[in-house]
Amino acid sequence: MAYTTIDNPGLFFNTVTYTGNGTTDHAITGVGFQPDWTWLKKRSNADDHILQDVVRGPTKYIISNSNAVEGTYAEGFKSFDSDGFTLGNANNTNQNTHTFAAWNWKAGESTSSNGDGTITSTVSVNSTSGFSIVSYAGTGVADKTVGHGLGATPAMIIIKNRVNDPEWRVWHQKLSGPTYKLRLNGTEAQDSSATVFNGQSATTFTVGTDPSVNGSGNNIIAYCFKEVKGYSKFGSYTGNGSTDGTFVYTGFKPAFVINKRIDSSTGGSWILQDNKRGDNVRNPVDLSFSPTNNQSESDWGDTFDCDYLSNGFKWRMDGTAGYNNTSAATYIYLAFAESPFVT
């Protein structure tokens, strides 16, 4: 369900590409706003996905393709700026002559304390775009609630324990229920565990005793999203196995899509595409990454061919590999808009 409308999605999400220069103060501009969550990936070589946010601070990073603990590196990512961000000389964010992509979201810039749950959280919330960054300390006690600040039940939650090394956890509204989960750094099908997720509401989400979401004394970060008409969509679809593939209605022209098969581990990697890299500025969009691994950018032949249309996206491959369009397979997706279908 959508709760508000955005006519200019570029005020809240934008992809930028850049070439590293190996210097200690490389300013990347053109985002169009001060980002609060930036996800970086080297395009030209294999390297980790680097995730930064304002709640943890610019020098703190986590890696989507690994269960590693949070790292600190002053020369990786130095600051969030009014129109982008500034990098240091780290190879995984600014290696000289190498190409990179950065996906940027706007939250609330500042942070506040949230006491809606039985665990007090620190949040940066943008109620207009339906995005919050949530930091909290785990207790190890079952069925604790954490305030997310969205004012509506989340459509998707992504969680990482910052100081211990359990797996990433993901809940999505199109999984089979409130206790189902996926792993961002894994390929498995969905499964259920009330020790991880155990309910979501307009004010809080409920976590069990699993260390990945509620390790005693552990600092944990969560990225929470609600659907916003003309801007974001968190849905599901069934593949048809055809080169005239499944059309997925979003209500806007996509700028960014991540999808994952949830009924099988075959082709179960998360697949990330956007409208800014190379030939992706025109259809078919095919240059892809997987948040599950550190591989370089690839078009994989026609394996990931997709048309970004005015009101959704449509696969243009037969889906035999399982990643996007296998016949009768079930997929979830998250999509952010380039432009709304109706303003």
Short mmCIF file of C-alpha atoms in Angstrom, two decimals:
data_model
loop_
_atom_site.label_atom_id
_atom_site.label_comp_id
_atom_site.label_asym_id
_atom_site.label_seq_id
_atom_site.Cartn_x
_atom_site.Cartn_y
_atom_site.Cartn_z
CA MET A 1 0.00 0.00 0.00
CA ALA A 2 1.31 3.48 -0.84
CA TYR A 3 1.03 6.25 1.72
CA THR A 4 2.07 9.45 -0.04
CA THR A 5 3.16 10.63 -3.48
CA ILE A 6 6.52 11.86 -4.81
CA ASP A 7 6.64 13.71 -8.13
CA ASN A 8 10.42 14.22 -8.22
CA PRO A 9 12.15 10.96 -7.19
CA GLY A 10 15.60 12.43 -7.85
CA LEU A 11 15.31 14.46 -4.66
CA PHE A 12 15.49 11.26 -2.62
CA PHE A 13 17.39 8.64 -4.66
CA ASN A 14 20.06 8.95 -7.31
CA THR A 15 22.82 6.89 -8.90
CA VAL A 16 26.14 8.48 -9.79
CA THR A 17 29.14 6.98 -11.56
CA TYR A 18 32.72 8.19 -11.26
CA THR A 19 36.35 7.31 -11.95
CA GLY A 20 38.72 7.00 -9.02
CA ASN A 21 41.80 9.22 -8.83
CA GLY A 22 43.62 7.77 -5.81
CA THR A 23 43.78 11.12 -3.96
CA THR A 24 42.93 11.76 -0.32
CA ASP A 25 40.12 14.27 -0.98
CA HIS A 26 38.13 13.22 -4.05
CA ALA A 27 34.77 15.06 -4.03
CA ILE A 28 31.98 13.28 -5.92
CA THR A 29 29.15 15.63 -6.87
CA GLY A 30 25.93 15.44 -8.91
CA VAL A 31 23.86 13.45 -6.42
CA GLY A 32 21.42 16.36 -6.11
CA PHE A 33 21.11 16.19 -2.32
CA GLN A 34 23.13 15.29 0.75
CA PRO A 35 22.96 11.50 0.91
CA ASP A 36 22.39 9.71 4.21
CA TRP A 37 23.00 6.19 2.90
CA THR A 38 25.54 5.56 0.14
CA TRP A 39 26.25 2.13 -1.37
CA LEU A 40 29.49 1.99 -3.41
CA LYS A 41 30.78 -0.67 -5.82
CA LYS A 42 33.83 -0.85 -8.05
CA ARG A 43 32.70 -1.60 -11.61
CA SER A 44 35.98 -2.42 -13.31
CA ASN A 45 37.25 -5.18 -10.99
CA ALA A 46 36.06 -7.54 -8.31
CA ASP A 47 35.81 -5.74 -4.96
CA ASP A 48 33.42 -5.53 -2.03
CA HIS A 49 30.14 -3.62 -1.89
CA ILE A 50 30.78 -0.79 0.60
CA LEU A 51 27.81 0.63 2.57
CA GLN A 52 28.04 3.91 4.50
CA ASP A 53 25.43 5.90 6.43
CA VAL A 54 25.17 9.05 8.54
CA VAL A 55 23.94 7.28 11.67
CA ARG A 56 27.09 5.17 12.02
CA GLY A 57 29.31 7.97 10.67
CA PRO A 58 31.16 8.37 7.36
CA THR A 59 34.29 6.42 8.29
CA LYS A 60 32.32 3.28 9.28
CA TYR A 61 31.58 0.71 6.56
CA ILE A 62 29.85 -2.62 6.22
CA ILE A 63 29.96 -5.03 3.28
CA SER A 64 26.81 -6.50 1.71
CA ASN A 65 28.59 -9.57 0.28
CA SER A 66 30.11 -10.59 3.62
CA ASN A 67 29.11 -11.26 7.21
CA ALA A 68 32.22 -9.36 8.38
CA VAL A 69 31.95 -6.91 11.26
CA GLU A 70 31.84 -3.17 10.68
CA GLY A 71 35.16 -1.65 9.66
CA THR A 72 36.62 1.80 10.28
CA TYR A 73 38.80 3.52 7.70
CA ALA A 74 39.29 7.28 7.55
CA GLU A 75 40.54 7.16 3.94
CA GLY A 76 37.64 5.13 2.59
CA PHE A 77 34.72 7.53 2.83
CA LYS A 78 35.41 10.89 4.46
CA SER A 79 32.17 12.90 4.49
CA PHE A 80 28.60 13.28 3.29
CA ASP A 81 28.34 16.60 1.41
CA SER A 82 25.54 18.88 0.21
CA ASP A 83 25.64 17.43 -3.34
CA GLY A 84 27.45 14.13 -2.83
CA PHE A 85 30.36 12.85 -0.77
CA THR A 86 34.14 12.99 -0.40
CA LEU A 87 36.41 9.96 -0.64
CA GLY A 88 39.89 9.16 0.59
CA ASN A 89 42.48 7.10 -1.26
CA ALA A 90 41.15 3.61 -0.45
CA ASN A 91 41.26 1.20 -3.39
CA ASN A 92 37.73 -0.12 -2.83
CA THR A 93 36.21 3.37 -3.13
CA ASN A 94 38.70 5.51 -5.09
CA GLN A 95 41.40 3.44 -6.80
CA ASN A 96 43.10 5.47 -9.51
CA THR A 97 41.64 5.00 -13.04
CA HIS A 98 39.04 2.46 -11.86
CA THR A 99 35.33 3.03 -12.44
CA PHE A 100 32.70 3.00 -9.67
CA ALA A 101 28.96 3.28 -9.09
CA ALA A 102 27.32 4.85 -6.05
CA TRP A 103 23.64 4.53 -5.13
CA ASN A 104 22.42 7.26 -2.79
CA TRP A 105 19.35 7.66 -0.58
CA LYS A 106 18.17 10.61 1.48
CA ALA A 107 16.98 9.93 5.02
CA GLY A 108 16.63 12.64 7.67
CA GLU A 109 20.21 14.02 7.76
CA SER A 110 20.06 14.42 11.56
CA THR A 111 19.24 11.71 14.11
CA SER A 112 16.81 11.43 16.99
CA SER A 113 15.98 9.01 19.77
CA ASN A 114 12.98 6.73 19.24
CA GLY A 115 11.27 5.18 22.24
CA ASP A 116 8.39 3.41 20.47
CA GLY A 117 9.87 -0.03 21.12
CA THR A 118 11.07 -1.94 24.15
CA ILE A 119 14.56 -1.21 22.80
CA THR A 120 15.28 2.52 22.38
CA SER A 121 16.69 3.24 18.92
CA THR A 122 18.46 6.11 17.20
CA VAL A 123 16.87 6.95 13.86
CA SER A 124 17.31 9.14 10.81
CA VAL A 125 13.91 9.24 9.12
CA ASN A 126 12.51 10.71 5.93
CA SER A 127 8.76 10.25 6.17
CA THR A 128 8.24 11.68 2.68
CA SER A 129 10.43 9.10 0.92
CA GLY A 130 9.62 6.31 3.38
CA PHE A 131 13.16 5.51 4.47
CA SER A 132 14.73 5.25 7.91
CA ILE A 133 18.14 4.27 9.20
CA VAL A 134 17.81 2.65 12.63
CA SER A 135 20.59 1.97 15.12
CA TYR A 136 20.04 0.00 18.33
CA ALA A 137 21.78 -2.19 20.90
CA GLY A 138 20.67 -5.80 21.11
CA THR A 139 19.54 -7.44 24.35
CA GLY A 140 19.51 -11.15 23.52
CA VAL A 141 15.95 -11.32 24.89
CA ALA A 142 13.11 -12.75 22.77
CA ASP A 143 10.43 -10.61 21.16
CA LYS A 144 11.94 -7.18 21.71
CA THR A 145 10.51 -4.32 19.62
CA VAL A 146 12.50 -1.59 17.88
CA GLY A 147 11.04 1.76 16.74
CA HIS A 148 11.64 2.53 13.06
CA GLY A 149 10.02 5.97 12.74
CA LEU A 150 8.27 5.41 9.39
CA GLY A 151 4.73 5.92 10.63
CA ALA A 152 3.59 2.93 8.57
CA THR A 153 4.38 -0.78 8.51
CA PRO A 154 7.68 -1.32 6.69
CA ALA A 155 7.67 -2.98 3.29
CA MET A 156 11.27 -4.12 3.70
CA ILE A 157 13.88 -4.30 6.48
CA ILE A 158 17.61 -5.00 6.03
CA ILE A 159 19.61 -5.66 9.24
CA LYS A 160 23.31 -6.16 10.07
CA ASN A 161 25.01 -6.78 13.42
CA ARG A 162 27.91 -4.29 13.39
CA VAL A 163 30.22 -5.81 16.01
CA ASN A 164 29.63 -9.53 15.63
CA ASP A 165 29.66 -11.58 12.44
CA PRO A 166 26.25 -13.24 11.99
CA GLU A 167 24.68 -13.03 8.56
CA TRP A 168 22.76 -10.11 7.05
CA ARG A 169 18.98 -10.51 7.54
CA VAL A 170 16.24 -9.27 5.22
CA TRP A 171 12.48 -9.20 5.65
CA HIS A 172 10.19 -8.24 2.75
CA GLN A 173 6.42 -7.80 2.74
CA LYS A 174 6.00 -10.34 -0.08
CA LEU A 175 7.68 -13.17 1.81
CA SER A 176 5.30 -15.78 3.16
CA GLY A 177 4.80 -14.14 6.55
CA PRO A 178 6.18 -11.91 9.33
CA THR A 179 8.71 -14.50 10.52
CA TYR A 180 10.22 -15.27 7.10
CA LYS A 181 13.70 -14.11 6.20
CA LEU A 182 16.38 -13.98 3.51
CA ARG A 183 20.13 -13.43 3.62
CA LEU A 184 21.58 -10.47 1.69
CA ASN A 185 24.94 -12.23 1.41
CA GLY A 186 23.40 -15.57 0.43
CA THR A 187 21.39 -17.37 -2.25
CA GLU A 188 19.02 -19.46 -0.15
CA ALA A 189 15.26 -19.58 -0.55
CA GLN A 190 13.11 -17.91 2.08
CA ASP A 191 12.61 -19.70 5.37
CA SER A 192 10.88 -18.95 8.66
CA SER A 193 12.42 -18.29 12.07
CA ALA A 194 10.72 -16.39 14.87
CA THR A 195 14.13 -16.04 16.52
CA VAL A 196 15.00 -13.54 13.75
CA PHE A 197 11.85 -11.63 12.73
CA ASN A 198 8.61 -11.93 14.65
CA GLY A 199 6.33 -9.11 13.51
CA GLN A 200 6.19 -5.65 11.97
CA SER A 201 3.88 -2.72 12.77
CA ALA A 202 3.40 0.96 11.95
CA THR A 203 5.78 1.91 14.76
CA THR A 204 8.10 -1.05 15.43
CA PHE A 205 9.56 -4.31 14.20
CA THR A 206 9.98 -7.31 16.49
CA VAL A 207 13.22 -9.29 16.77
CA GLY A 208 13.93 -12.63 18.42
CA THR A 209 17.06 -13.93 20.12
CA ASP A 210 19.18 -14.53 17.01
CA PRO A 211 22.50 -12.62 17.34
CA SER A 212 22.16 -11.25 13.81
CA VAL A 213 19.27 -9.02 14.91
CA ASN A 214 19.46 -8.94 18.70
CA GLY A 215 22.90 -10.00 19.95
CA SER A 216 23.26 -9.05 23.60
CA GLY A 217 25.13 -5.75 23.89
CA ASN A 218 25.81 -5.65 20.14
CA ASN A 219 25.35 -2.51 18.05
CA ILE A 220 23.01 -3.23 15.14
CA ILE A 221 21.98 -1.21 12.08
CA ALA A 222 18.71 -1.54 10.16
CA TYR A 223 17.53 0.04 6.89
CA CYS A 224 13.73 0.27 6.77
CA PHE A 225 11.46 1.19 3.86
CA LYS A 226 7.78 1.82 3.24
CA GLU A 227 6.17 2.12 -0.20
CA VAL A 228 5.65 5.61 -1.62
CA LYS A 229 3.54 6.14 -4.74
CA GLY A 230 5.58 7.35 -7.71
CA TYR A 231 8.86 6.64 -5.92
CA SER A 232 9.26 3.13 -4.50
CA LYS A 233 7.76 -0.34 -4.83
CA PHE A 234 8.41 -3.56 -2.92
CA GLY A 235 6.61 -6.35 -4.74
CA SER A 236 6.76 -9.84 -6.17
CA TYR A 237 6.23 -11.53 -9.52
CA THR A 238 6.22 -14.96 -11.12
CA GLY A 239 8.62 -15.71 -13.98
CA ASN A 240 7.33 -17.02 -17.32
CA GLY A 241 10.52 -18.44 -18.86
CA SER A 242 10.06 -16.47 -22.09
CA THR A 243 12.09 -13.87 -23.99
CA ASP A 244 8.78 -11.97 -23.95
CA GLY A 245 9.14 -11.99 -20.21
CA THR A 246 7.05 -11.08 -17.24
CA PHE A 247 5.97 -7.43 -17.04
CA VAL A 248 6.14 -6.03 -13.50
CA TYR A 249 3.99 -2.98 -12.79
CA THR A 250 5.53 -0.40 -10.45
CA GLY A 251 3.63 2.77 -11.34
CA PHE A 252 6.82 4.55 -12.40
CA LYS A 253 9.82 4.25 -14.71
CA PRO A 254 12.51 2.53 -12.65
CA ALA A 255 15.91 4.03 -11.95
CA PHE A 256 17.07 1.11 -9.78
CA VAL A 257 15.87 -2.47 -9.25
CA ILE A 258 17.09 -5.32 -7.05
CA ASN A 259 15.40 -8.69 -7.33
CA LYS A 260 15.83 -12.16 -5.80
CA ARG A 261 14.34 -15.59 -6.34
CA ILE A 262 12.75 -16.76 -3.07
CA ASP A 263 11.41 -20.26 -3.81
CA SER A 264 14.77 -21.91 -4.58
CA SER A 265 18.50 -21.37 -4.19
CA THR A 266 18.93 -22.04 -7.94
CA GLY A 267 19.57 -18.62 -9.42
CA GLY A 268 19.07 -17.26 -5.91
CA SER A 269 21.62 -14.44 -5.99
CA TRP A 270 20.37 -10.92 -5.48
CA ILE A 271 20.64 -8.98 -8.79
CA LEU A 272 21.13 -5.19 -8.87
CA GLN A 273 20.57 -3.00 -11.94
CA ASP A 274 20.21 0.75 -12.54
CA ASN A 275 19.69 3.24 -15.37
CA LYS A 276 23.02 5.11 -15.19
CA ARG A 277 25.82 2.66 -16.00
CA GLY A 278 27.03 2.43 -19.61
CA ASP A 279 24.44 1.06 -22.01
CA ASN A 280 21.91 0.91 -19.16
CA VAL A 281 20.82 4.43 -20.12
CA ARG A 282 18.83 2.75 -22.92
CA ASN A 283 16.93 -0.54 -23.14
CA PRO A 284 17.66 -3.26 -22.56
CA VAL A 285 19.22 -2.62 -19.20
CA ASP A 286 21.71 -5.44 -18.66
CA LEU A 287 24.79 -4.33 -16.70
CA SER A 288 24.41 -5.98 -13.31
CA PHE A 289 25.97 -6.56 -9.92
CA SER A 290 25.05 -9.02 -7.22
CA PRO A 291 25.01 -7.73 -3.62
CA THR A 292 25.68 -11.38 -2.74
CA ASN A 293 29.23 -11.39 -4.13
CA ASN A 294 32.11 -9.06 -5.03
CA GLN A 295 32.18 -9.68 -8.79
CA SER A 296 32.87 -6.85 -11.20
CA GLU A 297 30.16 -5.36 -13.41
CA SER A 298 28.93 -7.70 -16.13
CA ASP A 299 26.24 -7.99 -18.77
CA TRP A 300 26.41 -11.82 -18.79
CA GLY A 301 25.28 -11.92 -22.42
CA ASP A 302 21.49 -11.63 -22.43
CA THR A 303 21.01 -13.23 -18.99
CA PHE A 304 19.87 -9.98 -17.37
CA ASP A 305 18.24 -8.10 -20.28
CA CYS A 306 15.41 -5.97 -18.95
CA ASP A 307 13.37 -3.08 -20.34
CA TYR A 308 12.71 -0.14 -18.02
CA LEU A 309 9.30 1.16 -19.11
CA SER A 310 7.18 4.17 -18.12
CA ASN A 311 5.18 2.17 -15.59
CA GLY A 312 7.36 -0.83 -14.71
CA PHE A 313 9.94 -3.25 -16.02
CA LYS A 314 9.87 -6.27 -18.33
CA TRP A 315 12.35 -9.12 -18.71
CA ARG A 316 13.74 -9.88 -22.17
CA MET A 317 15.41 -13.22 -21.52
CA ASP A 318 14.25 -16.80 -21.11
CA GLY A 319 15.22 -17.24 -17.49
CA THR A 320 16.95 -20.62 -17.76
CA ALA A 321 19.63 -19.50 -15.29
CA GLY A 322 17.02 -18.83 -12.63
CA TYR A 323 18.05 -15.29 -11.70
CA ASN A 324 15.18 -13.22 -13.09
CA ASN A 325 12.52 -15.02 -15.11
CA THR A 326 12.43 -18.79 -14.67
CA SER A 327 9.02 -20.25 -15.48
CA ALA A 328 6.79 -20.48 -12.38
CA ALA A 329 9.57 -19.22 -10.08
CA THR A 330 8.73 -16.61 -7.44
CA TYR A 331 10.76 -13.41 -7.07
CA ILE A 332 10.70 -10.38 -4.82
CA TYR A 333 12.01 -6.97 -5.82
CA LEU A 334 12.63 -3.44 -4.59
CA ALA A 335 12.49 -0.59 -7.11
CA PHE A 336 13.08 3.16 -6.96
CA ALA A 337 11.84 5.60 -9.59
CA GLU A 338 13.38 7.72 -12.29
CA SER A 339 10.03 9.35 -13.01
CA PRO A 340 6.45 8.61 -11.89
CA PHE A 341 3.90 7.34 -14.42
CA VAL A 342 1.39 9.97 -13.27
CA THR A 343 2.51 13.24 -11.65
#
